[in-house]
Short mmCIF file of C-alpha atoms in Angstrom, two decimals:
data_model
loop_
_atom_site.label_atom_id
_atom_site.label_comp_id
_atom_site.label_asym_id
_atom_site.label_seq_id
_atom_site.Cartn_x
_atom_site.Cartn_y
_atom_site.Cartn_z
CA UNK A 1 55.51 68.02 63.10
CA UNK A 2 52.93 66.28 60.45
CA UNK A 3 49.73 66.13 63.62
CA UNK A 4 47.53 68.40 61.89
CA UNK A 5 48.77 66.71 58.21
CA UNK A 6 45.03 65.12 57.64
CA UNK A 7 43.52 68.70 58.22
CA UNK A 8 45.56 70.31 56.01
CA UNK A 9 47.01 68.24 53.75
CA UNK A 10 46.21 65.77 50.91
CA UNK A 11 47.30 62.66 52.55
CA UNK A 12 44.91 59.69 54.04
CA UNK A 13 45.67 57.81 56.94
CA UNK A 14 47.31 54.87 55.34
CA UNK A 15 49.93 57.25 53.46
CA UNK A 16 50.62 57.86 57.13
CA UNK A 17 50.86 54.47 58.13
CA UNK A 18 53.06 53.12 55.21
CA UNK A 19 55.67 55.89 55.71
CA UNK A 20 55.50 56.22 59.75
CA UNK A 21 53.86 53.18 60.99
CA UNK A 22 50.51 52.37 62.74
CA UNK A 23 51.05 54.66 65.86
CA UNK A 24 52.11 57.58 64.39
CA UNK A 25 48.84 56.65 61.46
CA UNK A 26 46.30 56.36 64.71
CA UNK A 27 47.58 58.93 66.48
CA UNK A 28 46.89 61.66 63.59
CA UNK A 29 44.04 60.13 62.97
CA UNK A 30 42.84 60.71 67.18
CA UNK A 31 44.09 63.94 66.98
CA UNK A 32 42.48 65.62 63.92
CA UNK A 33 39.00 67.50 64.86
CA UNK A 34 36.02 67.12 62.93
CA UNK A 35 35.84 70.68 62.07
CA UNK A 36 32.06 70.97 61.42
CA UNK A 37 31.75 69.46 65.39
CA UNK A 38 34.45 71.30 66.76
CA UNK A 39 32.33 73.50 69.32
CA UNK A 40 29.75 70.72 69.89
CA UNK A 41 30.22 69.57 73.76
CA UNK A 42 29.16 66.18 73.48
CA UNK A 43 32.07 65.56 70.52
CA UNK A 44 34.54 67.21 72.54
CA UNK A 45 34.47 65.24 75.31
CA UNK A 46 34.54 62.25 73.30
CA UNK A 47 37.43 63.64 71.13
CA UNK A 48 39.24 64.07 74.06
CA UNK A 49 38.64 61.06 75.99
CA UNK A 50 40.02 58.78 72.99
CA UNK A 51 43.11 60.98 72.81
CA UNK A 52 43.77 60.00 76.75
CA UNK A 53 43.22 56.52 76.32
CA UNK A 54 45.61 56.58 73.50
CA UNK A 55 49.29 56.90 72.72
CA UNK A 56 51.41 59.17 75.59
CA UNK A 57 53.04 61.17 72.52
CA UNK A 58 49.63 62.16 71.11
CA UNK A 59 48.36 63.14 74.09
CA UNK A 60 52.02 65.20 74.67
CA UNK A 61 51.59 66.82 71.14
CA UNK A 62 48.25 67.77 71.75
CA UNK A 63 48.75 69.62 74.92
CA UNK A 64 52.13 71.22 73.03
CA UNK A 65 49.71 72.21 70.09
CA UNK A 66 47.63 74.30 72.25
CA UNK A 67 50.20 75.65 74.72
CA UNK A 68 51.61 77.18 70.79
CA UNK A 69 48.01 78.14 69.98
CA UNK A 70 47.60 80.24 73.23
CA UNK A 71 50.59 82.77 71.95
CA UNK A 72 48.47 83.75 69.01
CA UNK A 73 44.85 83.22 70.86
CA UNK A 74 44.79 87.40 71.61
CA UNK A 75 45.11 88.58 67.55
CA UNK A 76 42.03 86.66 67.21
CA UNK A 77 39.48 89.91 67.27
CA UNK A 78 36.34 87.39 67.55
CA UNK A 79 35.62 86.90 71.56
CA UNK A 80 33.41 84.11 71.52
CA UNK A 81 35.98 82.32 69.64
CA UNK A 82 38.80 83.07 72.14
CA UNK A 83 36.68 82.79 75.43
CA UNK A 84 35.58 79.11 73.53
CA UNK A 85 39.14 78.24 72.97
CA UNK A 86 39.90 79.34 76.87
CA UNK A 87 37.11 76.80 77.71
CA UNK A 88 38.30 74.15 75.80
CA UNK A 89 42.05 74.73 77.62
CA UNK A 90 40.59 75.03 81.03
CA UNK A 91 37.88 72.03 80.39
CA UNK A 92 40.32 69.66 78.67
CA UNK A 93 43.25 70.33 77.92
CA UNK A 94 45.01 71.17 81.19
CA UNK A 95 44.07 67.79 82.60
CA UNK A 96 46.05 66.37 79.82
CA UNK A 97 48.61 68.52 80.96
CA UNK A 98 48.15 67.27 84.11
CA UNK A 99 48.75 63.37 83.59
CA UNK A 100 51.13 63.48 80.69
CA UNK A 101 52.74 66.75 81.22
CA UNK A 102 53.01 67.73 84.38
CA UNK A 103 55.67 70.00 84.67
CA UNK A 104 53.80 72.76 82.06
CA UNK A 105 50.24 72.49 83.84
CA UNK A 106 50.87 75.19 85.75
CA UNK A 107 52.59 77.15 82.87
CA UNK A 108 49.64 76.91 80.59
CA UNK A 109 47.01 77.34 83.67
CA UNK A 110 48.96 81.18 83.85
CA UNK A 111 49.30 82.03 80.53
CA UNK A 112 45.66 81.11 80.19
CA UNK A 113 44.78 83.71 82.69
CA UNK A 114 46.79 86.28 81.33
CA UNK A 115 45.31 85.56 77.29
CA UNK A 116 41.81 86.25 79.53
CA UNK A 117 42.40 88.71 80.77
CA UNK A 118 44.25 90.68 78.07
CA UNK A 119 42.04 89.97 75.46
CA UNK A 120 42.17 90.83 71.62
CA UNK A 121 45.36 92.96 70.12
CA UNK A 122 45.61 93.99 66.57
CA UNK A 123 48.92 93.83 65.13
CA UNK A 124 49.54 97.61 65.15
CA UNK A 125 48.99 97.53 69.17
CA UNK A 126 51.50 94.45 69.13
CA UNK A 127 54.30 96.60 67.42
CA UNK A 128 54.69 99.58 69.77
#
């Protein structure tokens, strides 16, 4: 519930720590992206490498985060941003799925697909 808390929030890591201990403190910490480096390639893999060699549960809420993302990915009317997002599932986030998840992977993998191939929707189009 608090993994995107450092992104949106006031709060540093060691509020985290004192109140929910060191691996629920590193874990946030692994999971929040550097915003300004978020569509950079070379940070991405890197940001997702440490959160596989890290805790199971971050890796877990991670995959969960996107999986929620990917309902709302199609009222985003900006493709690049969508098709990047699509990437990002295919490239890293489904192996994830894969190892720590298993039993979604092929879940996400389809509703993947189908955000692709739908594309954008405005509200109005949602409501008929």
């Amino acid at each position: 519930l608090i993994h995107n808390v450092l992104e949106v929030g006031k709060i540093s890591v060691a509020d985290i720590n004192s109140a929910f201990g060191s691996t629920v403190a590193s874990t946030i910490e692994t999971l929040t992206v550097d915003r300004e480096q978020q569509w950079d390639t070379v940070y991405k893999q890197g940001y997702y490498k440490n959160i596989s060699l890290g805790f199971k549960g971050g890796c877990q809420v991670k995959v969960l985060d996107k999986l929620d993302n990917m309902y709302r990915l199609g009222l985003n009317p900006d493709d690049t941003i969508r098709l990047r997002y699509l990437s990002e599932i295919r490239k890293h986030v489904l192996p994830l799925a894969s190892d720590f998840l298993p039993s979604i992977e092929s879940y996400m993998t389809t509703l993947a697909d189908e955000v692709e191939s739908t594309g954008h929707f405005s509200l109005p189009e949602l409501e008929k």
